[in-house]
Tab-separated table of C-alpha atoms in Angstrom:
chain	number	residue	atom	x	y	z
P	1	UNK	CA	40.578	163.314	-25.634
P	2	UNK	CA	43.993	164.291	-26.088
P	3	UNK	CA	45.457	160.077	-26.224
P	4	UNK	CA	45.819	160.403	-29.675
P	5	UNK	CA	47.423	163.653	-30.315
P	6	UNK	CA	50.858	162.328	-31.659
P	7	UNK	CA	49.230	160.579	-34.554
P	8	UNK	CA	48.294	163.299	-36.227
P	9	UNK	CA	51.723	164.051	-37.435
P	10	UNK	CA	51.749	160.510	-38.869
P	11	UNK	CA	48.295	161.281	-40.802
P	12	UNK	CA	49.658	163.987	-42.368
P	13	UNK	CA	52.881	162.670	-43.451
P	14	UNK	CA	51.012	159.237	-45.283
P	15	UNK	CA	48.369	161.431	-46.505
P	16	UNK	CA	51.697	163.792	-48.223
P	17	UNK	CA	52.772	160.209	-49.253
P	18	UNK	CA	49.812	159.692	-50.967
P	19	UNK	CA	49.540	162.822	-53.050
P	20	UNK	CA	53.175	161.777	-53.940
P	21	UNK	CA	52.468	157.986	-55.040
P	22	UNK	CA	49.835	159.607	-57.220
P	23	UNK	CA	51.087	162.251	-58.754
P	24	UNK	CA	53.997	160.253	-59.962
P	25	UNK	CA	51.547	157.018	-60.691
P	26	UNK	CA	49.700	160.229	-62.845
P	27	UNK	CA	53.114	161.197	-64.648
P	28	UNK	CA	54.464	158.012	-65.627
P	29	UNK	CA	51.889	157.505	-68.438
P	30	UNK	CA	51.344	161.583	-68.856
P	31	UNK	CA	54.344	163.254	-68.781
P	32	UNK	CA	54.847	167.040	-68.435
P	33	UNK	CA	55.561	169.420	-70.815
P	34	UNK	CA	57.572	172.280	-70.158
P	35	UNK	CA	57.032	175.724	-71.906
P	36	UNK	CA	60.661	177.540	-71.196
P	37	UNK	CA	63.720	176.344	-70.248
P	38	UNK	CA	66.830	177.973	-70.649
P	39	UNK	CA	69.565	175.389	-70.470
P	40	UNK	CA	71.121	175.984	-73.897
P	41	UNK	CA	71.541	179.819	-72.939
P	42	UNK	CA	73.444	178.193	-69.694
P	43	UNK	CA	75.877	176.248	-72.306
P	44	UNK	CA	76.711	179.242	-74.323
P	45	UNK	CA	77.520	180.950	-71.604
P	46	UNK	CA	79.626	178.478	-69.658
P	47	UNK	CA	80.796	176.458	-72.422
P	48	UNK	CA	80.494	178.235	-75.456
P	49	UNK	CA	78.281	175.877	-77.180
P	50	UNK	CA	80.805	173.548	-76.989
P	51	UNK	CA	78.726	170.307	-75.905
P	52	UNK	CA	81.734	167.594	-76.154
P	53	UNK	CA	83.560	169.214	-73.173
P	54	UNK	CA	83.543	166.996	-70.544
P	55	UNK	CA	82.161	169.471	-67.705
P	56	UNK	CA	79.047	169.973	-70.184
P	57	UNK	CA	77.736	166.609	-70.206
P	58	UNK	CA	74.376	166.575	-69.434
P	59	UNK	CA	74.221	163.376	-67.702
P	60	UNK	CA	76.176	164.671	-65.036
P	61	UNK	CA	76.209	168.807	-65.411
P	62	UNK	CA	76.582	170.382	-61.878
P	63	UNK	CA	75.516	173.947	-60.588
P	64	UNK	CA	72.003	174.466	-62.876
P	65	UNK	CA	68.474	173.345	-62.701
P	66	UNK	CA	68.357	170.830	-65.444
P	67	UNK	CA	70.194	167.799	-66.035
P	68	UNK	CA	68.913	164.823	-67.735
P	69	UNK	CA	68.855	162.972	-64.235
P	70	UNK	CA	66.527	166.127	-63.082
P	71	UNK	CA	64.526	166.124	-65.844
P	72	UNK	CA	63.715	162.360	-65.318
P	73	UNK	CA	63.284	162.384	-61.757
P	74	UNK	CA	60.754	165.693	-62.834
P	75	UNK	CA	58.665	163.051	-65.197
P	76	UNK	CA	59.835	165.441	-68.323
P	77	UNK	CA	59.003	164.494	-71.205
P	78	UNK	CA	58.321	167.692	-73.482
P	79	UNK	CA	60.195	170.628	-73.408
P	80	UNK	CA	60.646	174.030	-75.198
P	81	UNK	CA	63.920	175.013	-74.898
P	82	UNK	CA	64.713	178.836	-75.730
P	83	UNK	CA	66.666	179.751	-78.768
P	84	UNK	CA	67.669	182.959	-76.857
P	85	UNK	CA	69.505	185.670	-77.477
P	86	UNK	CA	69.539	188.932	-75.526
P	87	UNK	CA	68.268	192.827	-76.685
P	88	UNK	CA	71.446	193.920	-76.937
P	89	UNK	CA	71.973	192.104	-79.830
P	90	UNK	CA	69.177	193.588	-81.993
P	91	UNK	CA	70.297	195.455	-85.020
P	92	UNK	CA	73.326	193.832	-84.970
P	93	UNK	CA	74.068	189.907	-84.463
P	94	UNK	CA	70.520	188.604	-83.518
P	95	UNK	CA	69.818	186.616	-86.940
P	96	UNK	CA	73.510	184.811	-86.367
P	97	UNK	CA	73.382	184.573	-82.420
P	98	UNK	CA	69.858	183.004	-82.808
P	99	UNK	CA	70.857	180.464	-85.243
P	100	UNK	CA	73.670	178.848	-82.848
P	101	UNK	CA	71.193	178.458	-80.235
P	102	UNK	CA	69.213	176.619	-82.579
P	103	UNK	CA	72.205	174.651	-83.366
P	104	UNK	CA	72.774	173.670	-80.027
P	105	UNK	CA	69.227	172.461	-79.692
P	106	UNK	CA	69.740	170.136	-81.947
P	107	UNK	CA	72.970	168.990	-81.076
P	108	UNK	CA	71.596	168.474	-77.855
P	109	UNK	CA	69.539	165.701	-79.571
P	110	UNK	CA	72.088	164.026	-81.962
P	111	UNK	CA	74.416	163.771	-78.592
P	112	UNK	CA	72.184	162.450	-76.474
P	113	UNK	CA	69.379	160.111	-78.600
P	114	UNK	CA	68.179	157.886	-75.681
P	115	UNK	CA	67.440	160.929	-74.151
P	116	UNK	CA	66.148	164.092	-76.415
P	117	UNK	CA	64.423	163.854	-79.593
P	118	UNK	CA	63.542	166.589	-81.429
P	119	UNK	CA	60.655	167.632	-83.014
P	120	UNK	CA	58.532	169.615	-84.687
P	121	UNK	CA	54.451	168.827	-84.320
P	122	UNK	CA	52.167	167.355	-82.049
P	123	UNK	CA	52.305	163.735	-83.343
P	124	UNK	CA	56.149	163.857	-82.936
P	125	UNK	CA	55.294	164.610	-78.689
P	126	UNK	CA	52.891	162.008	-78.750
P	127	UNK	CA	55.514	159.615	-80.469
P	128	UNK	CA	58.241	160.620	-77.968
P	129	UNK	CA	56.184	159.739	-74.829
P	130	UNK	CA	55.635	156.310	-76.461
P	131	UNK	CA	59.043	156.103	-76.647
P	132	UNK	CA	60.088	156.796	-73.427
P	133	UNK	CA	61.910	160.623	-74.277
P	134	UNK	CA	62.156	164.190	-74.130
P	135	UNK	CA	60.359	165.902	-76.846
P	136	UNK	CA	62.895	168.412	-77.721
P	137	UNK	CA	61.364	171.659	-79.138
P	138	UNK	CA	62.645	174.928	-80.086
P	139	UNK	CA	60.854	178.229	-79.016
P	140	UNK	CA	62.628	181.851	-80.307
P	141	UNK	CA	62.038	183.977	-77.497
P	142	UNK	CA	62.364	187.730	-78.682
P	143	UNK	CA	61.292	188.991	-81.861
P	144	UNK	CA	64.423	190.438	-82.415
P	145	UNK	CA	65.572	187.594	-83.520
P	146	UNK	CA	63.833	187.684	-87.101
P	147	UNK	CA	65.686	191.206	-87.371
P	148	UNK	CA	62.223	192.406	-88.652
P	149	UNK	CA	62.402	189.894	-91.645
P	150	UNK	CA	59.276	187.132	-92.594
P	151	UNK	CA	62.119	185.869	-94.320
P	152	UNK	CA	64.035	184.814	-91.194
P	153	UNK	CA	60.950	184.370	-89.707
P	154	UNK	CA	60.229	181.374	-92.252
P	155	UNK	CA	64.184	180.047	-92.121
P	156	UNK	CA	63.569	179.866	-88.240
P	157	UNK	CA	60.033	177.628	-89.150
P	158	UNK	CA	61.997	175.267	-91.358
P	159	UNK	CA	64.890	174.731	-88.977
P	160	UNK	CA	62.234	173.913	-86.284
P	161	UNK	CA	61.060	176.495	-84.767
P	162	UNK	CA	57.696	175.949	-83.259
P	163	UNK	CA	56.884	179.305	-80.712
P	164	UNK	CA	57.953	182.881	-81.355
P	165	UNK	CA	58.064	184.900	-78.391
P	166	UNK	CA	57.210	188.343	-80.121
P	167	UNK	CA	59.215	190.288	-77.909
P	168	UNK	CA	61.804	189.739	-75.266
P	169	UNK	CA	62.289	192.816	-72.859
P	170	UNK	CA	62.987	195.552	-75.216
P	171	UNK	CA	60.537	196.840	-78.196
P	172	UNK	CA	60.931	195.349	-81.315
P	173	UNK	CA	60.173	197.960	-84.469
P	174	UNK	CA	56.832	196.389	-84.838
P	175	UNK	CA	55.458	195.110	-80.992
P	176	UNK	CA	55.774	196.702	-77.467
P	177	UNK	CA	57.208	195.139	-74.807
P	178	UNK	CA	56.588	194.606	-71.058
P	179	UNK	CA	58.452	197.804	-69.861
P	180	UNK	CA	56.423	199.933	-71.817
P	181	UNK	CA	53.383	199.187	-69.152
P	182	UNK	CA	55.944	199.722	-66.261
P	183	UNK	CA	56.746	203.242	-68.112
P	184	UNK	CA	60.871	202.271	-68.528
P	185	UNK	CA	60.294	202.419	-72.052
P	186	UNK	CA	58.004	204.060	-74.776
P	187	UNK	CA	55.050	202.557	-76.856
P	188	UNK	CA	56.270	202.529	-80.503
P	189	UNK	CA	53.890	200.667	-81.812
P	190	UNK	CA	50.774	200.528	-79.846
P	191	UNK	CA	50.719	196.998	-79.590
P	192	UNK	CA	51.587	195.874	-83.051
P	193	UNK	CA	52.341	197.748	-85.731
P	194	UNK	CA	51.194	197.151	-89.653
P	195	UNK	CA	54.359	195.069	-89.948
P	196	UNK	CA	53.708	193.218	-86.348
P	197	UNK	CA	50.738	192.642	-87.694
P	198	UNK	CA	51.542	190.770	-90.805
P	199	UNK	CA	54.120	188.514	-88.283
P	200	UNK	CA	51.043	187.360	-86.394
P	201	UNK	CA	49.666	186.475	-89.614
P	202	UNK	CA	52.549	184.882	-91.131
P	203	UNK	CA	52.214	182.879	-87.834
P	204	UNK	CA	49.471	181.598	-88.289
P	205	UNK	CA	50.147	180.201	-91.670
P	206	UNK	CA	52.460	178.795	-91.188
P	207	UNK	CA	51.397	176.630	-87.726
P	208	UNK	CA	54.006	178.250	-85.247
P	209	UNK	CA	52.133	179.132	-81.714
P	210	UNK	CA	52.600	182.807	-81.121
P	211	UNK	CA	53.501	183.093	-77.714
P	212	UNK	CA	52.690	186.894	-75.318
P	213	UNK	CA	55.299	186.489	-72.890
P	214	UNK	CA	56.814	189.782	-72.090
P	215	UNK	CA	54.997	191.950	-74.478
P	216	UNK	CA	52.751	195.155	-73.461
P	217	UNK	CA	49.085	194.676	-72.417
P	218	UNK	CA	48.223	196.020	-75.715
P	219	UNK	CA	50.320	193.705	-77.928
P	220	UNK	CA	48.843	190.882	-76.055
P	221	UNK	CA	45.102	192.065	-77.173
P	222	UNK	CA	46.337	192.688	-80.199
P	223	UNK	CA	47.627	189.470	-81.034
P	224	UNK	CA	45.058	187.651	-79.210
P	225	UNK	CA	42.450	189.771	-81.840
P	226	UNK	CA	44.465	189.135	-84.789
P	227	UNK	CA	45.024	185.167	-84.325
P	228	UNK	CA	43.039	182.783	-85.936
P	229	UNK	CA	45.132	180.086	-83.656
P	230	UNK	CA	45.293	179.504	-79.753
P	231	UNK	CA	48.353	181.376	-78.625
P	232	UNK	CA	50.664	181.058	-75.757
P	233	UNK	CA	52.331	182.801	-72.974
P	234	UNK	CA	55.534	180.177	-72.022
P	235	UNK	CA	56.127	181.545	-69.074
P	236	UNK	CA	54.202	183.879	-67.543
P	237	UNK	CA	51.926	183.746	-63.914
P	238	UNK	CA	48.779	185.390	-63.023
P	239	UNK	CA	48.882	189.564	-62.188
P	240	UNK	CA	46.034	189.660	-60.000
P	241	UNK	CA	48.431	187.536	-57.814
P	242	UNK	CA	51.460	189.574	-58.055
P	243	UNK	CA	51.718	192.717	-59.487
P	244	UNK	CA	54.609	192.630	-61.881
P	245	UNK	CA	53.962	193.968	-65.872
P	246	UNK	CA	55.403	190.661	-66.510
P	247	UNK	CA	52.512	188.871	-65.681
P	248	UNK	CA	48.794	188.431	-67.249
P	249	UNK	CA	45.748	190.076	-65.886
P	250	UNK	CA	42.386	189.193	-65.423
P	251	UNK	CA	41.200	190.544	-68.773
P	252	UNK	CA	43.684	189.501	-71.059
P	253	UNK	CA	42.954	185.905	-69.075
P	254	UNK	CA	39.663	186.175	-70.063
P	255	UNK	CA	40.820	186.988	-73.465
P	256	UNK	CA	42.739	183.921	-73.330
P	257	UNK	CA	39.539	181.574	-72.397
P	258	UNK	CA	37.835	183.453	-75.639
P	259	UNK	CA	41.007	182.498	-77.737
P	260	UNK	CA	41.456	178.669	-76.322
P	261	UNK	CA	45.221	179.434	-75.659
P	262	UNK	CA	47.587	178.974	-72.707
P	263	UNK	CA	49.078	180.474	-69.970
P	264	UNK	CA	52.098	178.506	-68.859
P	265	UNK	CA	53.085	179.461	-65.079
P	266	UNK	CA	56.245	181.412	-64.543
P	267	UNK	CA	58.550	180.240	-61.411
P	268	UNK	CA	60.589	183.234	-60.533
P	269	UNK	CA	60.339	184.331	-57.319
P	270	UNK	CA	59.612	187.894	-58.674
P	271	UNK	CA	56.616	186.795	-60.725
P	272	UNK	CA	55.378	184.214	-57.915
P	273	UNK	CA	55.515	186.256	-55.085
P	274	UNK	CA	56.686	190.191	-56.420
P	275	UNK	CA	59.889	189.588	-53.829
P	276	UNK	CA	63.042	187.757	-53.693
P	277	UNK	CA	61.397	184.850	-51.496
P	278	UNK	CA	59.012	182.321	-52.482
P	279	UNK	CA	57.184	178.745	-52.178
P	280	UNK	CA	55.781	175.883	-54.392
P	281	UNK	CA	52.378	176.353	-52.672
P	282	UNK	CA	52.334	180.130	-54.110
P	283	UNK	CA	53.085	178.629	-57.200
P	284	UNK	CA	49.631	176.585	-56.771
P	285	UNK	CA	47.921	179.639	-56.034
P	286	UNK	CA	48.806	181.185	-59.540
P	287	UNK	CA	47.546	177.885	-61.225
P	288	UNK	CA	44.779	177.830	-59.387
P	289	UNK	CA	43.432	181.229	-60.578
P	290	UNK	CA	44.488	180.879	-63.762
P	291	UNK	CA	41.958	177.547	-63.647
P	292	UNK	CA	39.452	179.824	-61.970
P	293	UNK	CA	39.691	183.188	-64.629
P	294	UNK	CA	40.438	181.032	-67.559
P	295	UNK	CA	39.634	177.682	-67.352
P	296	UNK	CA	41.376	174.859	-66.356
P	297	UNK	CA	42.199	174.063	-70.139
P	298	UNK	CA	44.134	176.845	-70.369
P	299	UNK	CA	46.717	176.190	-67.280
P	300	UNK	CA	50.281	174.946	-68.055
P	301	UNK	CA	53.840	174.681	-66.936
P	302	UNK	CA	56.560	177.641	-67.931
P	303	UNK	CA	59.186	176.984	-65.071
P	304	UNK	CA	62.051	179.281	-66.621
P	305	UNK	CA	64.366	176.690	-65.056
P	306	UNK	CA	68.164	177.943	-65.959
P	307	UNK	CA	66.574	181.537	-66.915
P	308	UNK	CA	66.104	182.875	-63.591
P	309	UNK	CA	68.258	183.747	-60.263
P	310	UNK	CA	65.506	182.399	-57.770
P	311	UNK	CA	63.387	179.978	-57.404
P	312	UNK	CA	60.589	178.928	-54.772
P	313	UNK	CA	61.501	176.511	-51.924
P	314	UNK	CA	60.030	173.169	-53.467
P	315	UNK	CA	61.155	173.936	-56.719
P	316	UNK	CA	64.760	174.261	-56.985
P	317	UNK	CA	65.243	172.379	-59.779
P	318	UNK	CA	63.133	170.275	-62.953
P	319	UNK	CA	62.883	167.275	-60.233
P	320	UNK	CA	60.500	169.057	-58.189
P	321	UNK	CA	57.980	169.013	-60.381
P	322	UNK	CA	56.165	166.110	-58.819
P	323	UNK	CA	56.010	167.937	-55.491
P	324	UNK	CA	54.215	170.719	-57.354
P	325	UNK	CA	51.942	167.977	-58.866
P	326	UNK	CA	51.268	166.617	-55.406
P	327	UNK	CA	50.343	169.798	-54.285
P	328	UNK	CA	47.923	170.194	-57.017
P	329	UNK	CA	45.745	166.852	-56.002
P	330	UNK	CA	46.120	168.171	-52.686
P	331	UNK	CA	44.197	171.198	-53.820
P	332	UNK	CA	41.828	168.690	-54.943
P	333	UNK	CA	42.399	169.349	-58.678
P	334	UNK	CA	41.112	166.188	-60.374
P	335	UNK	CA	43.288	163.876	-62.580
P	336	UNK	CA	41.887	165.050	-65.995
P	337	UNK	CA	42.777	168.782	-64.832
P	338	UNK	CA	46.362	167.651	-63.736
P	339	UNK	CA	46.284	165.469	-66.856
P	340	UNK	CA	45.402	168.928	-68.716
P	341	UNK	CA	48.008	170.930	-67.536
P	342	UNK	CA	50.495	168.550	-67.766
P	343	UNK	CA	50.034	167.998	-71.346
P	344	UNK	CA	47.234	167.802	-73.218
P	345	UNK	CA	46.356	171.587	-72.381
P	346	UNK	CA	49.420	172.251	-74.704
P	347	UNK	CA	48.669	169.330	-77.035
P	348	UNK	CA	45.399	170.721	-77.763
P	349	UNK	CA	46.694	174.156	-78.256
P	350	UNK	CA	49.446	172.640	-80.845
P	351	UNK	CA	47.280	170.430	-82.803
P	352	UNK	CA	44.698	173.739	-82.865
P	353	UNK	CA	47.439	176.037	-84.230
P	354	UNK	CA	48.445	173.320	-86.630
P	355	UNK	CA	45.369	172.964	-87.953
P	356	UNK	CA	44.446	176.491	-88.643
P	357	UNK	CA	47.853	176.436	-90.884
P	358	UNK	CA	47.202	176.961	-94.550
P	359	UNK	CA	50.875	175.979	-96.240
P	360	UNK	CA	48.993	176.447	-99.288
P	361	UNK	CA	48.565	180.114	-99.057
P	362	UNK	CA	51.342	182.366	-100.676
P	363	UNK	CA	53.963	183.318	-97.908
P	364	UNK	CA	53.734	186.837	-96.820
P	365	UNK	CA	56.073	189.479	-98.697
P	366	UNK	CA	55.218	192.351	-96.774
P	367	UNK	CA	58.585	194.948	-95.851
P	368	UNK	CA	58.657	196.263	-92.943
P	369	UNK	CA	59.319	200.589	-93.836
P	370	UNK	CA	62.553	201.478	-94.295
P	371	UNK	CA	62.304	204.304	-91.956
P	372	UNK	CA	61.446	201.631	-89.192
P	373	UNK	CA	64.609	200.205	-89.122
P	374	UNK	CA	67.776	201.362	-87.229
P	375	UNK	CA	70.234	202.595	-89.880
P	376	UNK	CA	73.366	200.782	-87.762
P	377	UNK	CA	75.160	197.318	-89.440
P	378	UNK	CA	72.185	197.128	-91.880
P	379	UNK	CA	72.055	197.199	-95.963
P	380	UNK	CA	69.535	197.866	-97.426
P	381	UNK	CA	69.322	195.464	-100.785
P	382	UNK	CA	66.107	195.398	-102.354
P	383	UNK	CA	64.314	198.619	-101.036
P	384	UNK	CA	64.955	200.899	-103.595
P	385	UNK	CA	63.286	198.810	-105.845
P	386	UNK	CA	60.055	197.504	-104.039
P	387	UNK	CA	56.812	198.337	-105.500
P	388	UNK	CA	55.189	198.106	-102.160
P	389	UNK	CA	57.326	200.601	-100.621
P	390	UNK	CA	56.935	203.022	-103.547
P	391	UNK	CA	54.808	205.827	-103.064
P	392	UNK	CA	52.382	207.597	-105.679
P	393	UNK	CA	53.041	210.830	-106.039
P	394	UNK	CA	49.935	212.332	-104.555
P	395	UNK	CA	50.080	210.390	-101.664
P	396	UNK	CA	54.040	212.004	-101.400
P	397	UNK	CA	52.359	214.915	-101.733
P	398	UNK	CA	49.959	214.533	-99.433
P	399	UNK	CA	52.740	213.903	-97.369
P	400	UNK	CA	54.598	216.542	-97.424
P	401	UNK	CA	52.028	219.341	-97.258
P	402	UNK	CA	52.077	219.723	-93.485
P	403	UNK	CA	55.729	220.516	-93.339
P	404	UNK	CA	55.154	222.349	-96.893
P	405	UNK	CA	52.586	224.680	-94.710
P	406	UNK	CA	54.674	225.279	-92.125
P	407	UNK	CA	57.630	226.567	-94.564
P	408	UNK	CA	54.902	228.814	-96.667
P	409	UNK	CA	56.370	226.895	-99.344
P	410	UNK	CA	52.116	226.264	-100.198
């Protein structure tokens, strides 16, 4: 009974080169999408945005997770790369900082046209595949970066961006962030504030997905009641898996089924796993119960590839991805829900968020209060004048008669 013992090893290894041959068969004609990658973050910081150096060339750049080799041996062929700037800069630089990493994005496409195009819609993905490149898009992750301003907000939309994270890890004046369910910092805004508010709507006008990543439990439900679109989380994995704030629990995924929106797995050891080691095939386990709380339209790719400091074993780079694929079909996923999270999960999203746009609807005006803002490197043109901000004089009153009271002044 035991003659055949040594060919199980060789069963197992053609049956691992079978998952392979078809996961890659399945990417060739649908190629992944990516939610989060942090590559031009990586060239500021090494190169100063300065792309023409010779040690920044993509084609060859050593020492990260994404190259254009990588990406094509990963079957790429959308990605969001983050326009992002860090917390520190809020109040002060963000507006400027954010701008040159939107720069850079599209640099990254003028040098390199075989490679990256960028775009700005749906159709312009679906072109790129045809075409054999990387749908290039750009994703502001932290709404600090608007500096509290629909105005920015809109310049952003125009110069292409197409997802707003609403905050990184620090509160914004108008949303909570992560840490304020971990208790490091303090709810300001419950959620979303009037202003926040009027940002989700502005959103939605204007077709850009609103994406949940690293904001509070309650500015997740918030959003996710406020938006007439699908929204997103880029990169974020499942909580009921590991217990880190920066992940989504059951409830809000079940929100997210209600909504038709996203949930694009995170790969950082620390979300995967809640310690500094991790594997591909816990990275499958997050997938799979997003599929099984949400759906399996709703299950997507967020690597954080050049974001993070570790990575599973399997997934060391944006070339893995077919292993992770493999491991999928393995899991006996079938090719329309690996076709799904590859892509059209996050097509379907796009074109739904597009089409709930209404361009022909006045742009919001609303200001966010004056009293909101942190007083440091900031003017303050226009507020003096702003009807909105001006209040009647029994509502001043009104106001003021608590603290009135208290002084016997009443």
């Amino acid at each position: 009974m035991w003659a055949g013992w040594w060919l199980w090893p060789l069963v197992a290894i053609c049956t691992a080169d079978r998952f392979q041959e078809e996961a890659k068969k399945i990417m060739q004609a649908h190629p992944l999408i990516d939610g989060h990658n942090d590559l031009p973050w990586v060239i500021l910081k090494r190169f100063n945005n300065q792309l023409q150096s010779e040690e920044a060339n993509l084609n060859h750049l050593a020492n990260t997770h994404t190259n254009i080799p990588k990406l094509k041996a990963g079957f790429v062929g959308g990605q969001f790369w983050s326009a992002y700037v860090p917390c520190d800069t809020q109040n002060k630089d963000a507006v400027r900082r954010t701008l040159e990493q939107i720069d850079v994005i599209h640099r990254m496409c003028q040098k390199y046209p075989e490679t990256f195009v960028c775009v700005t819609n749906s159709e312009g993905i679906r072109q790129a595949f045809q075409d054999g490149k990387v749908a290039s898009l750009v994703g502001v992750e932290g709404g600090h970066s608007i500096d509290s301003s629909l105005g920015v907000l809109r310049a952003f939309y125009h110069l292409g961006m197409r997802y707003l994270t609403l905050t990184h890890s620090c509160n914004t004046p108008w949303a909570d962030n992560w840490l304020v369910d971990k208790g490091d910092d303090k709810a300001q805004s419950q959620g979303l504030s009037l202003f926040g508010k009027s940002v989700v709507r502005e959103l939605n006008r204007l077709g850009v997905l609103i994406d949940l990543a690293h904001t509070s439990v309650a500015t997740m439900k918030a959003a996710l009641e406020l938006s007439v679109a699908p929204v997103i989380f880029s990169h974020s994995s499942a909580f009921q898996l590991c217990q880190h704030r920066r992940n989504v629990p059951d409830d809000v995924l079940q929100l997210v089924r209600k909504n038709g929106g996203l949930v694009m797995v995170n790969f950082y050891n620390d979300y995967v796993a809640c310690k500094d080691q991790a594997t591909l095939s816990q990275v499958a386990d997050h997938l799979d119960h997003i599929k099984k709380v949400a759906g399996a339209e709703a299950v997507g790719f967020g690597g954080d590839f050049d974001g993070v400091s570790r990575l599973p074993t399997g997934l060391e780079d944006v070339s893995k991805y077919p292993d992770l694929i493999a491991e999928l079909l393995r899991r006996q996923w079938t090719e329309e829900e690996v076709r799904g999270a590859l892509a059209d999960n996050l097509l379907r999203v796009f074109e739904a968020v597009e089409q709930a746009s209404n361009h022909s609807r006045p742009p919001g005006e609303e200001l966010i209060p004056r009293e909101e803002l942190e007083d440091s490197c900031r003017t303050y043109y226009g507020y003096s004048e702003a009807p909105s901000l001006h209040r009647q004089p029994g509502a001043l009153l009104a106001s003021l008669a608590p603290a009135l009271l208290s002084l016997r002044l009443l």
